[in-house]
Short mmCIF file of C-alpha atoms in Angstrom, two decimals:
data_model
loop_
_atom_site.label_atom_id
_atom_site.label_comp_id
_atom_site.label_asym_id
_atom_site.label_seq_id
_atom_site.Cartn_x
_atom_site.Cartn_y
_atom_site.Cartn_z
CA MET T 1 -3.67 -33.77 -77.15
CA ASP T 2 -2.16 -36.64 -79.83
CA ILE T 3 0.61 -34.14 -80.83
CA THR T 4 3.15 -31.85 -80.24
CA VAL T 5 5.18 -30.42 -82.62
CA LEU T 6 7.80 -28.43 -81.21
CA LEU T 7 9.85 -25.83 -83.32
CA PRO T 8 12.97 -23.84 -81.32
CA ILE T 9 12.99 -20.57 -83.49
CA TYR T 10 16.19 -18.13 -83.46
CA ASN T 11 15.94 -15.24 -85.89
CA GLU T 12 14.01 -17.22 -88.82
CA ARG T 13 10.94 -14.71 -89.12
CA GLU T 14 10.76 -15.37 -92.56
CA ASN T 15 10.60 -19.03 -92.40
CA LEU T 16 7.56 -18.94 -89.90
CA VAL T 17 4.48 -18.52 -92.08
CA PRO T 18 5.44 -21.33 -94.78
CA LEU T 19 6.74 -23.14 -92.15
CA LEU T 20 3.39 -23.19 -89.72
CA THR T 21 1.43 -23.50 -93.13
CA GLU T 22 3.07 -26.36 -94.34
CA LEU T 23 3.18 -28.22 -90.98
CA GLN T 24 -0.91 -27.49 -90.27
CA GLY T 25 -1.89 -29.02 -93.92
CA VAL T 26 0.40 -32.12 -93.16
CA LEU T 27 -1.23 -32.15 -89.50
CA ARG T 28 -4.98 -31.69 -90.21
CA GLU T 29 -4.38 -34.19 -93.27
CA MET T 30 -3.75 -37.07 -90.43
CA GLY T 31 -7.08 -36.01 -88.35
CA ARG T 32 -5.64 -36.21 -84.69
CA SER T 33 -5.40 -33.54 -82.38
CA TYR T 34 -2.26 -31.25 -82.75
CA GLU T 35 -0.87 -28.46 -81.11
CA ILE T 36 2.80 -26.64 -82.58
CA ILE T 37 4.57 -25.16 -79.66
CA ALA T 38 7.06 -22.51 -81.07
CA VAL T 39 9.95 -21.80 -78.48
CA ASP T 40 11.65 -18.04 -79.35
CA ASP T 41 15.35 -18.22 -78.14
CA GLY T 42 16.08 -14.73 -77.75
CA SER T 43 15.67 -13.56 -81.85
CA SER T 44 16.08 -9.94 -82.29
CA ASP T 45 14.98 -9.79 -86.40
CA GLY T 46 10.61 -9.74 -84.95
CA GLY T 47 10.29 -12.88 -84.82
CA PRO T 48 8.91 -12.55 -81.34
CA ALA T 49 6.56 -10.12 -82.77
CA LEU T 50 5.23 -11.89 -85.14
CA LEU T 51 4.37 -14.74 -82.97
CA GLU T 52 2.43 -12.78 -81.10
CA LYS T 53 0.04 -12.05 -84.02
CA LEU T 54 0.44 -15.37 -84.99
CA ALA T 55 -0.92 -17.24 -81.89
CA GLN T 56 -3.76 -15.01 -82.71
CA GLU T 57 -4.21 -16.08 -86.00
CA TYR T 58 -3.79 -19.80 -85.21
CA PRO T 59 -5.42 -21.36 -82.24
CA MET T 60 -3.29 -24.90 -82.21
CA LEU T 61 -0.15 -22.09 -82.02
CA ARG T 62 1.34 -21.92 -78.77
CA VAL T 63 4.10 -19.25 -77.85
CA ILE T 64 7.25 -19.54 -75.74
CA LEU T 65 9.80 -16.64 -75.54
CA PHE T 66 12.73 -16.59 -73.97
CA ARG T 67 13.79 -13.07 -72.36
CA ARG T 68 17.46 -13.87 -73.59
CA ASN T 69 19.50 -16.03 -76.05
CA ALA T 70 19.52 -19.54 -74.24
CA GLY T 71 20.39 -21.78 -76.36
CA GLN T 72 18.89 -24.85 -78.33
CA THR T 73 19.02 -27.09 -75.72
CA ALA T 74 16.99 -24.46 -73.58
CA ALA T 75 14.18 -24.36 -76.44
CA PHE T 76 13.93 -28.19 -76.60
CA GLU T 77 14.04 -28.11 -72.46
CA ALA T 78 10.82 -25.74 -72.17
CA GLY T 79 9.28 -27.54 -75.07
CA PHE T 80 8.77 -30.42 -73.68
CA ARG T 81 7.87 -29.10 -70.02
CA HIS T 82 4.96 -27.35 -71.75
CA ALA T 83 3.61 -30.14 -74.19
CA SER T 84 0.58 -32.09 -74.14
CA GLY T 85 0.71 -34.41 -76.83
CA ASN T 86 1.41 -38.12 -76.61
CA VAL T 87 3.39 -38.30 -79.62
CA ILE T 88 6.29 -35.56 -79.73
CA VAL T 89 7.80 -34.47 -82.78
CA THR T 90 11.14 -31.78 -82.94
CA MET T 91 12.34 -30.19 -85.88
CA ASP T 92 13.77 -27.10 -87.14
CA SER T 93 11.81 -23.79 -87.80
CA ASP T 94 15.08 -23.27 -91.23
CA GLY T 95 12.36 -25.39 -93.43
CA GLN T 96 15.02 -27.69 -94.43
CA ASN T 97 13.41 -30.59 -92.46
CA ASP T 98 9.59 -31.14 -94.41
CA PRO T 99 6.69 -32.06 -93.01
CA ARG T 100 5.72 -34.51 -95.22
CA ASP T 101 7.77 -37.50 -93.08
CA ILE T 102 6.01 -36.89 -89.91
CA PRO T 103 3.25 -38.99 -90.94
CA GLN T 104 5.67 -41.60 -91.44
CA MET T 105 7.37 -41.26 -87.99
CA ILE T 106 4.71 -41.10 -85.92
CA GLY T 107 3.53 -44.22 -87.77
CA LEU T 108 7.19 -46.44 -86.55
CA LEU T 109 5.57 -45.22 -82.84
CA ASP T 110 1.99 -47.16 -83.82
CA LYS T 111 4.31 -50.02 -84.75
CA GLY T 112 6.55 -50.41 -80.88
CA TYR T 113 9.10 -48.22 -81.58
CA ASP T 114 9.67 -44.75 -78.27
CA PHE T 115 11.59 -42.96 -80.62
CA VAL T 116 12.03 -42.17 -84.34
CA ALA T 117 15.75 -40.11 -84.60
CA GLY T 118 15.45 -38.51 -88.94
CA ARG T 119 18.61 -39.70 -90.34
CA ARG T 120 19.62 -36.84 -93.48
CA LYS T 121 21.28 -39.03 -96.30
CA ASN T 122 20.85 -36.74 -99.04
CA ARG T 123 21.75 -33.12 -97.16
CA LYS T 124 21.56 -29.83 -98.90
CA ASP T 125 24.01 -28.34 -97.57
CA GLY T 126 27.35 -26.42 -97.91
CA PHE T 127 30.05 -29.62 -98.30
CA PHE T 128 33.35 -28.18 -96.01
CA LEU T 129 31.44 -25.78 -93.64
CA ARG T 130 28.65 -28.79 -92.90
CA LYS T 131 28.74 -32.18 -94.05
CA PHE T 132 32.59 -33.20 -93.23
CA PRO T 133 32.06 -31.42 -89.78
CA SER T 134 29.42 -33.25 -88.89
CA MET T 135 30.51 -36.31 -90.72
CA ILE T 136 33.49 -36.34 -88.35
CA ALA T 137 31.32 -35.32 -85.21
CA ASN T 138 29.06 -38.02 -85.90
CA ARG T 139 31.60 -41.25 -86.28
CA ILE T 140 33.56 -39.91 -83.10
CA ILE T 141 30.63 -39.69 -81.09
CA ARG T 142 29.78 -43.68 -82.16
CA TRP T 143 33.05 -44.60 -81.66
CA VAL T 144 32.51 -42.98 -77.66
CA THR T 145 29.07 -43.66 -77.12
CA LYS T 146 28.55 -46.79 -79.37
CA THR T 147 24.87 -45.42 -80.11
CA THR T 148 23.73 -47.66 -83.29
CA LEU T 149 22.01 -43.68 -84.97
CA HIS T 150 24.35 -41.59 -87.85
CA ASP T 151 22.58 -38.35 -88.09
CA LEU T 152 22.47 -37.64 -84.53
CA GLY T 153 22.25 -33.65 -85.86
CA CYS T 154 19.17 -34.34 -87.53
CA SER T 155 16.32 -32.09 -85.86
CA LEU T 156 13.56 -34.49 -87.44
CA LYS T 157 12.89 -36.71 -84.28
CA VAL T 158 9.34 -38.52 -82.99
CA TYR T 159 9.29 -39.32 -79.11
CA ARG T 160 6.89 -41.04 -76.84
CA ARG T 161 5.95 -38.66 -74.30
CA GLU T 162 7.42 -40.88 -71.51
CA ILE T 163 10.33 -40.43 -73.32
CA THR T 164 10.25 -36.32 -73.14
CA ASP T 165 9.34 -36.52 -69.86
CA GLU T 166 12.88 -38.38 -68.95
CA LEU T 167 14.79 -36.46 -70.33
CA ARG T 168 16.34 -33.21 -68.74
CA LEU T 169 18.63 -31.14 -70.90
CA TYR T 170 20.94 -29.08 -69.93
CA GLY T 171 24.08 -26.98 -71.24
CA GLU T 172 23.97 -28.51 -75.58
CA MET T 173 22.91 -31.72 -75.15
CA HIS T 174 20.31 -31.41 -78.15
CA ARG T 175 23.10 -32.66 -79.55
CA PHE T 176 22.93 -36.26 -78.05
CA ILE T 177 19.14 -36.61 -77.36
CA GLY T 178 19.57 -40.19 -79.36
CA VAL T 179 22.00 -41.03 -77.37
CA LEU T 180 20.47 -40.31 -73.72
CA VAL T 181 17.36 -42.02 -75.07
CA GLU T 182 19.12 -45.02 -76.08
CA GLY T 183 20.36 -45.00 -72.59
CA LEU T 184 16.91 -44.58 -71.09
CA GLY T 185 16.38 -48.39 -72.63
CA ALA T 186 14.18 -47.15 -75.44
CA ARG T 187 13.51 -48.60 -78.27
CA VAL T 188 14.62 -46.45 -80.83
CA ILE T 189 15.10 -46.55 -85.36
CA GLU T 190 16.25 -44.43 -87.69
CA PHE T 191 14.49 -42.88 -91.06
CA ASP T 192 15.32 -41.93 -93.85
CA VAL T 193 14.11 -37.56 -93.86
CA ASN T 194 13.85 -35.52 -96.84
CA HIS T 195 16.25 -32.52 -96.00
CA ARG T 196 15.74 -29.50 -98.84
CA PRO T 197 18.20 -26.89 -99.33
CA ARG T 198 17.29 -23.40 -97.44
CA SER T 199 15.57 -21.18 -99.35
CA ARG T 200 15.21 -18.46 -97.17
CA GLY T 201 17.60 -16.97 -93.84
CA VAL T 202 21.13 -17.91 -92.56
CA SER T 203 22.63 -20.99 -91.28
CA LYS T 204 23.18 -20.16 -87.16
CA TYR T 205 25.63 -23.31 -87.45
CA GLY T 206 29.78 -23.06 -88.25
CA LEU T 207 32.98 -25.28 -87.42
CA SER T 208 32.85 -22.90 -83.89
CA ARG T 209 29.95 -25.94 -83.10
CA THR T 210 33.00 -28.26 -83.84
CA PHE T 211 34.25 -27.84 -80.23
CA LYS T 212 31.19 -27.72 -78.53
CA VAL T 213 30.80 -31.09 -79.37
CA VAL T 214 33.81 -32.23 -78.91
CA LEU T 215 33.27 -30.94 -74.84
CA ASP T 216 29.68 -32.09 -74.42
CA LEU T 217 31.39 -35.61 -76.15
CA ILE T 218 33.01 -36.05 -72.59
CA THR T 219 29.99 -35.35 -70.74
CA VAL T 220 27.68 -37.32 -72.37
CA TRP T 221 30.63 -40.20 -72.16
CA PHE T 222 30.24 -39.99 -68.05
CA MET T 223 27.00 -39.62 -67.94
CA ARG T 224 26.31 -42.36 -69.57
CA GLY T 225 29.20 -44.73 -67.89
CA PHE T 226 29.47 -43.05 -64.80
CA GLN T 227 26.50 -40.23 -63.73
CA THR T 228 25.47 -42.55 -60.89
CA LYS T 229 29.02 -43.80 -59.47
CA PRO T 230 31.33 -41.00 -60.69
CA ILE T 231 33.61 -42.19 -57.70
CA TYR T 232 34.64 -44.77 -59.90
CA VAL T 233 35.89 -42.65 -62.55
CA PHE T 234 37.81 -40.37 -60.15
CA GLY T 235 38.40 -43.11 -57.32
CA GLY T 236 40.00 -45.50 -59.90
CA THR T 237 42.30 -42.70 -61.18
CA GLY T 238 43.11 -42.02 -57.54
CA ILE T 239 44.22 -45.60 -56.85
CA VAL T 240 46.74 -45.72 -59.90
CA LEU T 241 48.50 -42.25 -59.27
CA MET T 242 48.89 -43.81 -56.00
CA LEU T 243 50.07 -47.74 -56.89
CA ALA T 244 52.45 -45.50 -59.31
CA GLY T 245 53.37 -43.29 -55.98
CA LEU T 246 54.12 -46.53 -54.16
CA ALA T 247 56.10 -48.25 -56.82
CA ALA T 248 58.08 -45.59 -57.60
CA SER T 249 59.06 -45.33 -53.82
CA ALA T 250 59.85 -48.98 -53.84
CA PHE T 251 62.36 -48.78 -57.11
CA VAL T 252 63.87 -45.47 -55.14
CA LEU T 253 64.47 -47.56 -51.87
CA TYR T 254 65.74 -50.33 -54.22
CA GLU T 255 68.41 -47.61 -55.95
CA LYS T 256 69.25 -46.24 -52.35
CA PHE T 257 70.07 -49.67 -50.95
CA ALA T 258 71.76 -51.72 -53.83
CA LEU T 259 72.45 -48.85 -56.39
CA GLY T 260 73.67 -46.42 -53.63
CA ILE T 261 71.81 -43.59 -54.79
CA TRP T 262 70.60 -41.20 -52.50
CA VAL T 263 67.55 -39.27 -52.14
CA HIS T 264 68.58 -35.74 -52.80
CA LYS T 265 70.20 -36.83 -56.29
CA ASN T 266 67.48 -39.24 -57.38
CA PRO T 267 64.56 -36.88 -59.03
CA LEU T 268 62.16 -40.49 -59.12
CA PHE T 269 61.66 -40.47 -55.57
CA ILE T 270 59.92 -36.10 -56.25
CA LEU T 271 57.86 -37.91 -58.55
CA SER T 272 56.60 -40.97 -56.41
CA VAL T 273 55.41 -38.05 -53.94
CA ILE T 274 53.73 -36.27 -56.77
CA PHE T 275 51.97 -39.18 -58.11
CA ALA T 276 51.00 -40.08 -54.45
CA VAL T 277 48.93 -36.62 -53.07
CA ILE T 278 47.27 -36.36 -56.63
CA GLY T 279 46.23 -39.82 -55.61
CA VAL T 280 44.60 -38.68 -52.68
CA GLN T 281 43.31 -35.38 -54.40
CA PHE T 282 41.63 -37.47 -56.88
CA PHE T 283 40.16 -39.76 -54.57
CA GLY T 284 38.71 -36.66 -52.12
CA LEU T 285 37.15 -35.64 -56.13
CA GLY T 286 35.19 -38.88 -56.20
CA LEU T 287 33.98 -38.55 -52.83
CA ILE T 288 32.75 -35.12 -53.15
CA ALA T 289 31.06 -36.00 -56.91
CA GLU T 290 29.79 -39.20 -54.99
CA MET T 291 27.63 -36.78 -52.51
CA ASN T 292 27.10 -34.28 -55.38
CA ILE T 293 25.77 -36.79 -57.66
CA ARG T 294 23.12 -37.96 -54.41
CA THR T 295 22.12 -34.34 -53.78
CA TYR T 296 21.76 -33.87 -57.69
CA PHE T 297 19.04 -36.17 -57.86
CA GLU T 298 17.45 -35.80 -54.62
CA SER T 299 16.80 -32.34 -55.25
CA GLN T 300 14.11 -30.42 -57.30
CA THR T 301 15.37 -30.09 -60.58
CA LYS T 302 15.18 -26.40 -61.84
CA PRO T 303 15.05 -25.20 -65.20
CA THR T 304 18.42 -24.22 -67.58
CA TYR T 305 15.98 -20.60 -68.90
CA LEU T 306 13.87 -17.31 -68.38
CA ILE T 307 10.66 -17.48 -70.01
CA LYS T 308 9.69 -14.02 -70.91
CA THR T 309 6.04 -14.64 -72.18
CA LYS T 310 3.79 -17.66 -72.90
CA LEU T 311 0.66 -17.43 -75.09
CA ASN T 312 -2.21 -19.71 -75.76
CA PHE T 313 -1.16 -21.90 -72.16
CA SER T 314 -4.21 -23.19 -70.07
CA GLN T 315 -3.57 -22.55 -65.91
CA LYS T 316 -2.68 -26.36 -65.68
CA GLN T 317 0.28 -26.60 -68.51
CA THR T 318 1.66 -23.47 -66.78
CA ALA T 319 1.99 -25.06 -63.35
#
């Protein structure tokens, strides 16, 4: 299989048929073998029933139905693990991404790049609820992670298969795929894509996601810099605190013998003890984290989703 197009779906029933029709037209013109994997993330609008019907009409359509809503990250992860294509394309199922951008983005892979990230330079979204929070989040992420990418929220991306094979997504990490791919040492480029206004359905995004982005950003920062050496963070913090406690204790002794200030009248002594105790705890936490990291890398990974149904997959693909 040459191309796999991955569509995470959540309550987008009205967009399914138009999007599949448009996608099929673009992919047929490319003259390459392709498949479309639709991952329904526990939709409640009748979308799963429609996908089961469409799977009978479209031989190239593969369908994964989650038992419950697991999030867009889990949908991407499921699609990556079941894809057969040498090239993987991800895009939103709301119709705002333009399938006609796909051939040009795949063409950049033919020029030697491993990952092509879409950039929506002319977004057709509301300013205060969508564009402004996204702009702030992108700036913060770029500052913390030093990524070269500008639009981390655009789902239209193209990957070489070997890149998705290396990716393991958890939580809400789909927003940071570009950052994670850069961390794998991939050759990355941005491509300006056409962004269309939503014509059907209701947006699933809101300001509440901003707080999730901040929390996930801390995770990504840690994973990029210290995933294989957590002792540097926790142990380093512990050493700094223990040294601070030692310095405070030394100053307490100086005040006792030079200035005649007794310990029971000096709150700095209590503070030095607290620093030392917390420092030991951080150092111990770093050792525990080191052991957990080794377990994480050496043990078999398990999926973060529960699949209810899979349609049009061969036996080899489901292994």
